[in-house]
Amino acid sequence: MKDKHEQTSKFLSLILRHAPDTIGLTLDAQGWASVAELLARANAHGKHLSPELLREVVAANAKQRFAFSDDGLSIRASQGHSLKSVDLALAPIAPPDLLYHGTASRFITSIRQGGLKAQARQHVHLSTEQATAVAVGARYGVPVILTVRAGEMHAGGHVFYQSDNGVWLTDAVPLRYIDFP
Ligand code: HQG
């Protein structure tokens, strides 16, 4: 069952963050999809997805990657989009003094030159916990934890957001706010 959940979570990440057109789905401007349409189109494209499985995956997801709207009729990914057309419409919020970014050692030379960039996604992702950053960095190689002086950055006019599942987001992190280990 765990594998089935993981597979479904990956499928939902693909559809709700990156490529809804894979199954002919459309997201609205804030990234919401109709649950009924998602179920119908997924199944029409050979991806078995029942209302129960969808509810289970959303509820059991360790990172709470997906959220239903209050009326339960819509669903969206809480962060991680590459689709430029989606604006989650998150409110700017003051960050804690320090946030962490987990990256891989092979990216350090480039980050030392240009700071942190959002790359394919809409935002640079930051966390309050170093352990989270280790796990994020380890996806791409030997993890390296960068400390971002977020409070100072915010005071300098940079805007921060926090996703519904607690991930800190900002457009880019200039080099002068990054402490390397
Ligand atoms: C790196 C997962 C070279 C950056 C995670 C990262 C996260 C640079 C990679 C979420 C760079 C982009 C996002 C520069 C940044 N030169 N490399 N100037 N600036 N990078 O996957 O933060 O599980 O787009 O360090 O948990 O790794 O999917 O971003 O290594 O929250 O829910 O370029 O994805 O969430 O990679 O991960 P990503 P990320 P989910």
Short mmCIF file of N, CA and C and ligand atoms in Angstrom, two decimals:
data_model
loop_
_atom_site.label_atom_id
_atom_site.label_comp_id
_atom_site.label_asym_id
_atom_site.label_seq_id
_atom_site.Cartn_x
_atom_site.Cartn_y
_atom_site.Cartn_z
N MET A 1 0.83 -1.21 0.00
CA MET A 1 0.00 0.00 0.00
C MET A 1 0.86 1.26 0.00
N LYS A 2 2.02 1.16 0.71
CA LYS A 2 2.92 2.32 0.76
C LYS A 2 3.40 2.68 -0.65
N ASP A 3 3.75 1.64 -1.43
CA ASP A 3 4.22 1.88 -2.79
C ASP A 3 3.14 2.54 -3.64
N LYS A 4 1.92 2.06 -3.45
CA LYS A 4 0.80 2.60 -4.22
C LYS A 4 0.62 4.09 -3.87
N HIS A 5 0.74 4.39 -2.57
CA HIS A 5 0.62 5.79 -2.15
C HIS A 5 1.75 6.64 -2.76
N GLU A 6 2.96 6.08 -2.72
CA GLU A 6 4.10 6.85 -3.21
C GLU A 6 3.97 7.11 -4.71
N GLN A 7 3.57 6.06 -5.42
CA GLN A 7 3.35 6.20 -6.88
C GLN A 7 2.29 7.26 -7.16
N THR A 8 1.23 7.22 -6.39
CA THR A 8 0.13 8.16 -6.62
C THR A 8 0.58 9.58 -6.27
N SER A 9 1.36 9.72 -5.19
CA SER A 9 1.89 11.02 -4.80
C SER A 9 2.78 11.58 -5.91
N LYS A 10 3.61 10.73 -6.51
CA LYS A 10 4.49 11.19 -7.61
C LYS A 10 3.65 11.61 -8.81
N PHE A 11 2.63 10.82 -9.09
CA PHE A 11 1.73 11.14 -10.21
C PHE A 11 1.07 12.50 -9.96
N LEU A 12 0.58 12.71 -8.73
CA LEU A 12 -0.09 13.98 -8.42
C LEU A 12 0.89 15.15 -8.50
N SER A 13 2.14 14.93 -8.08
CA SER A 13 3.15 16.00 -8.19
C SER A 13 3.35 16.37 -9.66
N LEU A 14 3.45 15.35 -10.50
CA LEU A 14 3.63 15.62 -11.94
C LEU A 14 2.46 16.44 -12.48
N ILE A 15 1.25 15.98 -12.17
CA ILE A 15 0.06 16.59 -12.75
C ILE A 15 -0.22 17.97 -12.16
N LEU A 16 -0.06 18.10 -10.84
CA LEU A 16 -0.51 19.34 -10.19
C LEU A 16 0.60 20.40 -10.07
N ARG A 17 1.87 19.98 -10.35
CA ARG A 17 2.94 20.98 -10.28
C ARG A 17 3.56 21.30 -11.63
N HIS A 18 3.59 20.29 -12.50
CA HIS A 18 4.43 20.46 -13.69
C HIS A 18 3.70 20.30 -15.03
N ALA A 19 2.87 19.28 -15.15
CA ALA A 19 2.37 18.95 -16.49
C ALA A 19 0.94 18.42 -16.45
N PRO A 20 -0.04 19.27 -16.09
CA PRO A 20 -1.43 18.81 -16.07
C PRO A 20 -1.91 18.35 -17.44
N ASP A 21 -1.30 18.93 -18.50
CA ASP A 21 -1.72 18.57 -19.85
C ASP A 21 -1.42 17.12 -20.20
N THR A 22 -0.57 16.46 -19.41
CA THR A 22 -0.29 15.03 -19.63
C THR A 22 -1.60 14.24 -19.67
N ILE A 23 -2.58 14.65 -18.85
CA ILE A 23 -3.87 13.97 -18.86
C ILE A 23 -4.99 14.93 -19.31
N GLY A 24 -4.60 16.02 -19.94
CA GLY A 24 -5.60 16.96 -20.46
C GLY A 24 -6.33 17.75 -19.39
N LEU A 25 -5.67 17.94 -18.25
CA LEU A 25 -6.28 18.67 -17.14
C LEU A 25 -5.88 20.14 -17.21
N THR A 26 -6.76 21.02 -16.74
CA THR A 26 -6.41 22.44 -16.66
C THR A 26 -6.45 22.86 -15.20
N LEU A 27 -5.46 23.64 -14.78
CA LEU A 27 -5.44 24.21 -13.43
C LEU A 27 -5.91 25.66 -13.53
N ASP A 28 -6.54 26.16 -12.48
CA ASP A 28 -6.90 27.58 -12.53
C ASP A 28 -5.69 28.43 -12.15
N ALA A 29 -5.87 29.74 -12.10
CA ALA A 29 -4.72 30.64 -11.92
C ALA A 29 -3.99 30.40 -10.61
N GLN A 30 -4.70 29.90 -9.59
CA GLN A 30 -4.05 29.60 -8.29
C GLN A 30 -3.66 28.14 -8.15
N GLY A 31 -3.71 27.41 -9.24
CA GLY A 31 -3.21 26.04 -9.23
C GLY A 31 -4.23 24.98 -8.85
N TRP A 32 -5.50 25.37 -8.72
CA TRP A 32 -6.53 24.40 -8.31
C TRP A 32 -7.05 23.62 -9.50
N ALA A 33 -7.28 22.32 -9.27
CA ALA A 33 -7.94 21.47 -10.26
C ALA A 33 -9.23 20.96 -9.65
N SER A 34 -10.21 20.73 -10.50
CA SER A 34 -11.45 20.10 -10.04
C SER A 34 -11.14 18.63 -9.70
N VAL A 35 -11.56 18.21 -8.50
CA VAL A 35 -11.32 16.83 -8.08
C VAL A 35 -12.02 15.86 -9.05
N ALA A 36 -13.26 16.17 -9.40
CA ALA A 36 -14.02 15.28 -10.30
C ALA A 36 -13.31 15.14 -11.64
N GLU A 37 -12.79 16.27 -12.14
CA GLU A 37 -12.13 16.24 -13.44
C GLU A 37 -10.78 15.49 -13.34
N LEU A 38 -10.08 15.72 -12.25
CA LEU A 38 -8.80 15.01 -12.05
C LEU A 38 -9.05 13.49 -12.06
N LEU A 39 -10.05 13.04 -11.31
CA LEU A 39 -10.34 11.61 -11.23
C LEU A 39 -10.72 11.07 -12.62
N ALA A 40 -11.59 11.80 -13.29
CA ALA A 40 -12.07 11.32 -14.60
C ALA A 40 -10.93 11.25 -15.60
N ARG A 41 -10.13 12.31 -15.64
CA ARG A 41 -9.06 12.35 -16.66
C ARG A 41 -7.94 11.37 -16.34
N ALA A 42 -7.62 11.21 -15.06
CA ALA A 42 -6.58 10.24 -14.68
C ALA A 42 -7.01 8.85 -15.13
N ASN A 43 -8.23 8.48 -14.80
CA ASN A 43 -8.72 7.14 -15.15
C ASN A 43 -8.81 6.96 -16.67
N ALA A 44 -9.23 8.02 -17.35
CA ALA A 44 -9.31 7.95 -18.82
C ALA A 44 -7.93 7.74 -19.44
N HIS A 45 -6.88 8.17 -18.72
CA HIS A 45 -5.51 7.99 -19.22
C HIS A 45 -4.85 6.77 -18.60
N GLY A 46 -5.65 5.86 -18.06
CA GLY A 46 -5.11 4.58 -17.59
C GLY A 46 -4.48 4.63 -16.21
N LYS A 47 -4.67 5.73 -15.49
CA LYS A 47 -4.12 5.83 -14.14
C LYS A 47 -5.27 5.62 -13.16
N HIS A 48 -5.28 4.45 -12.53
CA HIS A 48 -6.38 4.16 -11.62
C HIS A 48 -6.32 5.11 -10.42
N LEU A 49 -7.34 5.88 -10.24
CA LEU A 49 -7.39 6.81 -9.11
C LEU A 49 -8.85 6.91 -8.65
N SER A 50 -9.10 6.36 -7.47
CA SER A 50 -10.46 6.42 -6.91
C SER A 50 -10.53 7.60 -5.94
N PRO A 51 -11.72 8.07 -5.62
CA PRO A 51 -11.85 9.14 -4.62
C PRO A 51 -11.23 8.74 -3.29
N GLU A 52 -11.36 7.47 -2.92
CA GLU A 52 -10.81 7.00 -1.62
C GLU A 52 -9.29 7.07 -1.64
N LEU A 53 -8.68 6.56 -2.74
CA LEU A 53 -7.22 6.57 -2.82
C LEU A 53 -6.71 8.01 -2.78
N LEU A 54 -7.38 8.90 -3.50
CA LEU A 54 -6.96 10.30 -3.51
C LEU A 54 -7.01 10.89 -2.10
N ARG A 55 -8.11 10.63 -1.40
CA ARG A 55 -8.25 11.16 -0.03
C ARG A 55 -7.16 10.61 0.88
N GLU A 56 -6.89 9.29 0.75
CA GLU A 56 -5.86 8.66 1.59
C GLU A 56 -4.49 9.27 1.34
N VAL A 57 -4.16 9.43 0.05
CA VAL A 57 -2.82 9.94 -0.29
C VAL A 57 -2.66 11.38 0.21
N VAL A 58 -3.69 12.18 0.06
CA VAL A 58 -3.61 13.57 0.52
C VAL A 58 -3.46 13.60 2.05
N ALA A 59 -4.24 12.78 2.74
CA ALA A 59 -4.23 12.79 4.21
C ALA A 59 -2.94 12.19 4.77
N ALA A 60 -2.43 11.13 4.13
CA ALA A 60 -1.29 10.40 4.70
C ALA A 60 0.05 10.99 4.29
N ASN A 61 0.04 11.91 3.34
CA ASN A 61 1.30 12.42 2.80
C ASN A 61 2.13 13.10 3.88
N ALA A 62 3.35 12.59 4.08
CA ALA A 62 4.16 13.08 5.19
C ALA A 62 4.44 14.57 5.07
N LYS A 63 4.60 15.05 3.86
CA LYS A 63 4.90 16.49 3.70
C LYS A 63 3.65 17.32 3.42
N GLN A 64 2.50 16.67 3.44
CA GLN A 64 1.25 17.39 3.14
C GLN A 64 1.39 18.18 1.85
N ARG A 65 1.85 17.48 0.82
CA ARG A 65 2.14 18.15 -0.45
C ARG A 65 0.89 18.69 -1.15
N PHE A 66 -0.25 18.06 -0.87
CA PHE A 66 -1.48 18.42 -1.60
C PHE A 66 -2.55 18.85 -0.61
N ALA A 67 -3.43 19.74 -1.07
CA ALA A 67 -4.49 20.23 -0.18
C ALA A 67 -5.80 20.32 -0.94
N PHE A 68 -6.89 19.93 -0.29
CA PHE A 68 -8.23 20.13 -0.84
C PHE A 68 -8.69 21.54 -0.47
N SER A 69 -9.52 22.12 -1.32
CA SER A 69 -10.17 23.39 -0.97
C SER A 69 -11.15 23.13 0.17
N ASP A 70 -11.61 24.19 0.81
CA ASP A 70 -12.52 24.03 1.96
C ASP A 70 -13.78 23.25 1.59
N ASP A 71 -14.27 23.43 0.37
CA ASP A 71 -15.49 22.71 -0.02
C ASP A 71 -15.19 21.30 -0.54
N GLY A 72 -13.92 20.95 -0.61
CA GLY A 72 -13.55 19.59 -1.01
C GLY A 72 -13.67 19.33 -2.51
N LEU A 73 -14.05 20.35 -3.27
CA LEU A 73 -14.28 20.11 -4.70
C LEU A 73 -13.01 20.29 -5.54
N SER A 74 -12.02 20.94 -4.96
CA SER A 74 -10.79 21.22 -5.72
C SER A 74 -9.58 20.73 -4.94
N ILE A 75 -8.49 20.57 -5.67
CA ILE A 75 -7.23 20.12 -5.06
C ILE A 75 -6.08 20.86 -5.72
N ARG A 76 -5.02 21.14 -4.94
CA ARG A 76 -3.82 21.70 -5.56
C ARG A 76 -2.58 21.23 -4.80
N ALA A 77 -1.43 21.41 -5.43
CA ALA A 77 -0.16 21.16 -4.75
C ALA A 77 0.16 22.42 -3.95
N SER A 78 0.69 22.25 -2.74
CA SER A 78 0.93 23.40 -1.88
C SER A 78 2.19 24.16 -2.25
N GLN A 79 3.11 23.53 -2.97
CA GLN A 79 4.35 24.20 -3.41
C GLN A 79 5.04 23.33 -4.45
N GLY A 80 6.15 23.85 -4.99
CA GLY A 80 7.00 23.04 -5.86
C GLY A 80 6.68 23.14 -7.34
N HIS A 81 5.82 24.09 -7.73
CA HIS A 81 5.42 24.18 -9.14
C HIS A 81 6.56 24.64 -10.05
N SER A 82 6.56 24.09 -11.25
CA SER A 82 7.40 24.68 -12.30
C SER A 82 6.53 25.46 -13.28
N LEU A 83 5.23 25.20 -13.28
CA LEU A 83 4.31 25.89 -14.21
C LEU A 83 4.32 27.39 -13.93
N LYS A 84 4.69 28.16 -14.94
CA LYS A 84 4.78 29.61 -14.74
C LYS A 84 3.39 30.23 -14.63
N SER A 85 2.40 29.54 -15.15
CA SER A 85 1.04 30.09 -15.17
C SER A 85 0.35 30.06 -13.81
N VAL A 86 0.92 29.29 -12.87
CA VAL A 86 0.27 29.17 -11.55
C VAL A 86 0.84 30.20 -10.58
N ASP A 87 -0.06 30.94 -9.93
CA ASP A 87 0.35 31.85 -8.85
C ASP A 87 -0.45 31.43 -7.61
N LEU A 88 0.23 30.87 -6.62
CA LEU A 88 -0.46 30.34 -5.44
C LEU A 88 -1.13 31.44 -4.63
N ALA A 89 -0.80 32.70 -4.93
CA ALA A 89 -1.37 33.86 -4.25
C ALA A 89 -1.14 33.80 -2.74
N LEU A 90 0.07 33.42 -2.37
CA LEU A 90 0.42 33.38 -0.94
C LEU A 90 0.70 34.80 -0.46
N ALA A 91 0.40 35.06 0.80
CA ALA A 91 0.64 36.39 1.35
C ALA A 91 2.10 36.51 1.77
N PRO A 92 2.75 37.63 1.48
CA PRO A 92 4.12 37.83 1.97
C PRO A 92 4.14 37.77 3.49
N ILE A 93 5.19 37.21 4.05
CA ILE A 93 5.27 37.05 5.50
C ILE A 93 6.73 37.16 5.93
N ALA A 94 6.95 37.74 7.11
CA ALA A 94 8.33 37.91 7.59
C ALA A 94 8.90 36.55 8.00
N PRO A 95 10.10 36.22 7.55
CA PRO A 95 10.70 34.92 7.87
C PRO A 95 11.42 34.96 9.21
N PRO A 96 11.78 33.80 9.75
CA PRO A 96 12.67 33.78 10.92
C PRO A 96 14.05 34.30 10.51
N ASP A 97 14.90 34.59 11.49
CA ASP A 97 16.23 35.15 11.17
C ASP A 97 17.02 34.24 10.24
N LEU A 98 16.98 32.93 10.53
CA LEU A 98 17.78 31.99 9.75
C LEU A 98 16.90 30.92 9.12
N LEU A 99 17.18 30.61 7.87
CA LEU A 99 16.53 29.49 7.20
C LEU A 99 17.62 28.66 6.54
N TYR A 100 17.31 27.43 6.19
CA TYR A 100 18.32 26.52 5.63
C TYR A 100 17.92 26.07 4.24
N HIS A 101 18.92 25.89 3.40
CA HIS A 101 18.70 25.33 2.07
C HIS A 101 19.63 24.15 1.89
N GLY A 102 19.05 23.01 1.55
CA GLY A 102 19.87 21.82 1.29
C GLY A 102 20.15 21.72 -0.19
N THR A 103 21.44 21.61 -0.52
CA THR A 103 21.81 21.45 -1.92
C THR A 103 22.82 20.30 -2.01
N ALA A 104 23.35 20.07 -3.20
CA ALA A 104 24.34 19.01 -3.36
C ALA A 104 25.71 19.64 -3.61
N SER A 105 26.77 18.94 -3.17
CA SER A 105 28.12 19.52 -3.22
C SER A 105 28.48 19.97 -4.64
N ARG A 106 27.98 19.23 -5.65
CA ARG A 106 28.37 19.57 -7.02
C ARG A 106 27.80 20.91 -7.50
N PHE A 107 26.83 21.47 -6.76
CA PHE A 107 26.26 22.77 -7.18
C PHE A 107 26.94 23.96 -6.49
N ILE A 108 27.83 23.67 -5.53
CA ILE A 108 28.36 24.75 -4.69
C ILE A 108 29.16 25.80 -5.48
N THR A 109 29.97 25.35 -6.42
CA THR A 109 30.78 26.31 -7.19
C THR A 109 29.88 27.31 -7.89
N SER A 110 28.82 26.79 -8.49
CA SER A 110 27.89 27.66 -9.21
C SER A 110 27.13 28.59 -8.25
N ILE A 111 26.72 28.05 -7.10
CA ILE A 111 25.98 28.87 -6.12
C ILE A 111 26.89 29.97 -5.58
N ARG A 112 28.18 29.65 -5.40
CA ARG A 112 29.13 30.66 -4.91
C ARG A 112 29.28 31.80 -5.91
N GLN A 113 28.97 31.54 -7.17
CA GLN A 113 29.06 32.60 -8.17
C GLN A 113 27.79 33.43 -8.24
N GLY A 114 26.65 32.74 -8.25
CA GLY A 114 25.41 33.48 -8.55
C GLY A 114 24.36 33.48 -7.46
N GLY A 115 24.67 32.92 -6.28
CA GLY A 115 23.64 32.82 -5.24
C GLY A 115 22.66 31.71 -5.58
N LEU A 116 21.58 31.62 -4.79
CA LEU A 116 20.58 30.57 -5.02
C LEU A 116 19.53 31.04 -6.01
N LYS A 117 19.32 30.24 -7.03
CA LYS A 117 18.30 30.57 -8.04
C LYS A 117 17.21 29.50 -8.03
N ALA A 118 16.04 29.89 -8.51
CA ALA A 118 14.89 28.97 -8.45
C ALA A 118 15.00 27.83 -9.46
N GLN A 119 15.90 27.95 -10.42
CA GLN A 119 16.04 26.93 -11.46
C GLN A 119 14.70 26.66 -12.12
N ALA A 120 14.29 25.40 -12.22
CA ALA A 120 13.04 25.11 -12.96
C ALA A 120 11.78 25.48 -12.19
N ARG A 121 11.90 25.63 -10.87
CA ARG A 121 10.69 25.92 -10.08
C ARG A 121 10.45 27.42 -10.00
N GLN A 122 9.35 27.78 -9.34
CA GLN A 122 9.02 29.21 -9.24
C GLN A 122 9.83 29.91 -8.16
N HIS A 123 10.22 29.14 -7.12
CA HIS A 123 10.89 29.75 -5.97
C HIS A 123 12.08 28.93 -5.52
N VAL A 124 12.95 29.58 -4.76
CA VAL A 124 13.96 28.85 -3.99
C VAL A 124 13.25 28.35 -2.73
N HIS A 125 13.48 27.08 -2.38
CA HIS A 125 12.81 26.47 -1.23
C HIS A 125 13.75 26.45 -0.02
N LEU A 126 13.22 26.88 1.12
CA LEU A 126 14.02 26.97 2.35
C LEU A 126 13.25 26.33 3.49
N SER A 127 13.98 25.87 4.52
CA SER A 127 13.29 25.24 5.65
C SER A 127 13.81 25.79 6.97
N THR A 128 13.00 25.63 7.99
CA THR A 128 13.43 26.06 9.32
C THR A 128 14.33 25.01 9.97
N GLU A 129 14.21 23.77 9.51
CA GLU A 129 14.96 22.67 10.13
C GLU A 129 16.14 22.25 9.25
N GLN A 130 17.29 22.11 9.88
CA GLN A 130 18.46 21.65 9.13
C GLN A 130 18.25 20.23 8.61
N ALA A 131 17.56 19.39 9.41
CA ALA A 131 17.36 17.99 9.00
C ALA A 131 16.57 17.91 7.69
N THR A 132 15.60 18.81 7.54
CA THR A 132 14.83 18.84 6.28
C THR A 132 15.76 19.18 5.12
N ALA A 133 16.64 20.16 5.35
CA ALA A 133 17.56 20.59 4.30
C ALA A 133 18.51 19.45 3.90
N VAL A 134 18.92 18.65 4.87
CA VAL A 134 19.81 17.51 4.55
C VAL A 134 19.09 16.56 3.59
N ALA A 135 17.84 16.25 3.90
CA ALA A 135 17.07 15.32 3.06
C ALA A 135 16.86 15.90 1.65
N VAL A 136 16.58 17.20 1.58
CA VAL A 136 16.36 17.84 0.28
C VAL A 136 17.65 17.80 -0.55
N GLY A 137 18.78 18.13 0.08
CA GLY A 137 20.07 18.15 -0.63
C GLY A 137 20.50 16.77 -1.08
N ALA A 138 20.18 15.76 -0.27
CA ALA A 138 20.62 14.39 -0.55
C ALA A 138 19.95 13.82 -1.81
N ARG A 139 18.86 14.46 -2.28
CA ARG A 139 18.21 13.98 -3.51
C ARG A 139 19.13 14.13 -4.71
N TYR A 140 20.09 15.05 -4.63
CA TYR A 140 20.93 15.33 -5.81
C TYR A 140 22.40 14.96 -5.64
N GLY A 141 22.78 14.43 -4.47
CA GLY A 141 24.18 14.06 -4.26
C GLY A 141 24.54 14.20 -2.80
N VAL A 142 25.82 14.51 -2.57
CA VAL A 142 26.27 14.68 -1.18
C VAL A 142 25.67 15.99 -0.67
N PRO A 143 24.85 15.92 0.39
CA PRO A 143 24.15 17.14 0.81
C PRO A 143 25.06 18.17 1.46
N VAL A 144 24.80 19.42 1.18
CA VAL A 144 25.49 20.55 1.82
C VAL A 144 24.40 21.49 2.31
N ILE A 145 24.52 21.90 3.56
CA ILE A 145 23.50 22.79 4.12
C ILE A 145 23.98 24.24 4.10
N LEU A 146 23.23 25.08 3.44
CA LEU A 146 23.55 26.51 3.40
C LEU A 146 22.64 27.23 4.39
N THR A 147 23.20 28.18 5.09
CA THR A 147 22.39 28.99 6.01
C THR A 147 22.06 30.31 5.32
N VAL A 148 20.79 30.62 5.29
CA VAL A 148 20.35 31.86 4.64
C VAL A 148 19.94 32.85 5.74
N ARG A 149 20.55 34.03 5.74
CA ARG A 149 20.21 35.05 6.74
C ARG A 149 18.93 35.76 6.27
N ALA A 150 17.83 35.05 6.53
CA ALA A 150 16.54 35.46 5.96
C ALA A 150 16.02 36.76 6.57
N GLY A 151 16.25 36.94 7.87
CA GLY A 151 15.79 38.15 8.53
C GLY A 151 16.44 39.38 7.90
N GLU A 152 17.74 39.28 7.68
CA GLU A 152 18.50 40.38 7.07
C GLU A 152 18.03 40.62 5.63
N MET A 153 17.78 39.53 4.95
CA MET A 153 17.33 39.61 3.55
C MET A 153 15.98 40.31 3.47
N HIS A 154 15.10 39.93 4.40
CA HIS A 154 13.76 40.53 4.45
C HIS A 154 13.87 42.03 4.74
N ALA A 155 14.76 42.37 5.69
CA ALA A 155 14.98 43.78 6.03
C ALA A 155 15.51 44.54 4.81
N GLY A 156 16.20 43.80 3.94
CA GLY A 156 16.76 44.41 2.73
C GLY A 156 15.74 44.49 1.59
N GLY A 157 14.49 44.11 1.86
CA GLY A 157 13.44 44.31 0.86
C GLY A 157 13.03 43.06 0.10
N HIS A 158 13.61 41.92 0.43
CA HIS A 158 13.23 40.69 -0.28
C HIS A 158 11.96 40.10 0.32
N VAL A 159 11.13 39.55 -0.55
CA VAL A 159 9.82 39.05 -0.14
C VAL A 159 9.88 37.54 0.11
N PHE A 160 9.26 37.12 1.21
CA PHE A 160 9.18 35.68 1.54
C PHE A 160 7.72 35.26 1.63
N TYR A 161 7.50 33.97 1.36
CA TYR A 161 6.17 33.37 1.49
C TYR A 161 6.35 32.05 2.23
N GLN A 162 5.26 31.57 2.83
CA GLN A 162 5.29 30.24 3.42
C GLN A 162 4.14 29.44 2.82
N SER A 163 4.45 28.28 2.27
CA SER A 163 3.40 27.46 1.66
C SER A 163 2.51 26.87 2.75
N ASP A 164 1.35 26.37 2.35
CA ASP A 164 0.41 25.79 3.31
C ASP A 164 1.03 24.62 4.07
N ASN A 165 2.03 23.98 3.47
CA ASN A 165 2.68 22.87 4.18
C ASN A 165 4.03 23.28 4.79
N GLY A 166 4.20 24.58 5.01
CA GLY A 166 5.30 25.04 5.86
C GLY A 166 6.64 25.28 5.19
N VAL A 167 6.70 25.17 3.85
CA VAL A 167 7.97 25.42 3.16
C VAL A 167 8.12 26.93 2.94
N TRP A 168 9.32 27.46 3.24
CA TRP A 168 9.58 28.89 3.01
C TRP A 168 10.03 29.08 1.57
N LEU A 169 9.53 30.14 0.95
CA LEU A 169 9.77 30.37 -0.47
C LEU A 169 10.23 31.81 -0.69
N THR A 170 11.18 31.98 -1.60
CA THR A 170 11.57 33.33 -2.01
C THR A 170 12.08 33.23 -3.44
N ASP A 171 12.12 34.37 -4.15
CA ASP A 171 12.43 34.30 -5.58
C ASP A 171 13.87 33.84 -5.85
N ALA A 172 14.81 34.38 -5.08
CA ALA A 172 16.23 34.06 -5.26
C ALA A 172 16.95 34.51 -4.00
N VAL A 173 18.11 33.94 -3.74
CA VAL A 173 18.88 34.37 -2.56
C VAL A 173 20.24 34.90 -3.04
N PRO A 174 20.45 36.23 -2.95
CA PRO A 174 21.75 36.78 -3.34
C PRO A 174 22.86 36.23 -2.45
N LEU A 175 24.04 36.14 -3.05
CA LEU A 175 25.19 35.53 -2.38
C LEU A 175 25.49 36.12 -1.00
N ARG A 176 25.29 37.43 -0.85
CA ARG A 176 25.70 38.06 0.41
C ARG A 176 24.88 37.61 1.61
N TYR A 177 23.76 36.95 1.38
CA TYR A 177 22.94 36.47 2.51
C TYR A 177 23.17 34.98 2.80
N ILE A 178 24.10 34.36 2.11
CA ILE A 178 24.31 32.91 2.28
C ILE A 178 25.58 32.65 3.08
N ASP A 179 25.47 31.82 4.12
CA ASP A 179 26.66 31.35 4.84
C ASP A 179 26.93 29.91 4.42
N PHE A 180 28.13 29.67 3.92
CA PHE A 180 28.53 28.33 3.49
C PHE A 180 29.18 27.61 4.66
N PRO A 181 29.07 26.26 4.72
CA PRO A 181 29.66 25.54 5.86
C PRO A 181 31.19 25.60 5.83
C1 HQG B 1 20.26 24.11 -6.90
C2 HQG B 1 11.13 18.79 -2.84
C3 HQG B 1 23.53 25.68 -9.32
C4 HQG B 1 19.46 23.95 -5.64
C5 HQG B 1 12.05 19.22 -1.73
C6 HQG B 1 18.81 22.60 -5.89
C7 HQG B 1 11.93 20.73 -1.74
C8 HQG B 1 21.71 25.82 -7.95
C9 HQG B 1 18.59 22.59 -7.37
C10 HQG B 1 11.48 21.03 -3.14
C11 HQG B 1 21.79 27.22 -7.94
C12 HQG B 1 17.15 22.84 -7.76
C13 HQG B 1 12.49 21.84 -3.88
C14 HQG B 1 22.83 27.82 -8.69
C15 HQG B 1 20.13 26.65 -6.71
N1 HQG B 1 23.66 27.01 -9.35
N2 HQG B 1 22.58 25.04 -8.63
N3 HQG B 1 23.00 29.16 -8.77
N4 HQG B 1 20.80 27.71 -7.18
N5 HQG B 1 20.67 25.49 -7.17
O1 HQG B 1 14.44 20.33 -6.96
O2 HQG B 1 15.23 23.07 -3.31
O3 HQG B 1 9.48 16.34 -2.14
O4 HQG B 1 14.16 22.61 -8.04
O5 HQG B 1 20.29 23.97 -4.50
O6 HQG B 1 11.70 18.66 -0.50
O7 HQG B 1 16.15 20.87 -4.24
O8 HQG B 1 8.94 17.40 -4.29
O9 HQG B 1 14.83 22.50 -5.67
O10 HQG B 1 19.66 21.55 -5.52
O11 HQG B 1 11.02 21.26 -0.83
O12 HQG B 1 7.58 17.94 -2.27
O13 HQG B 1 19.39 23.64 -7.91
O14 HQG B 1 11.29 19.78 -3.78
O15 HQG B 1 9.81 18.76 -2.44
O16 HQG B 1 16.42 21.69 -7.44
O17 HQG B 1 13.74 21.14 -3.90
P1 HQG B 1 14.88 21.73 -7.09
P2 HQG B 1 15.07 21.89 -4.21
P3 HQG B 1 8.90 17.54 -2.82
#
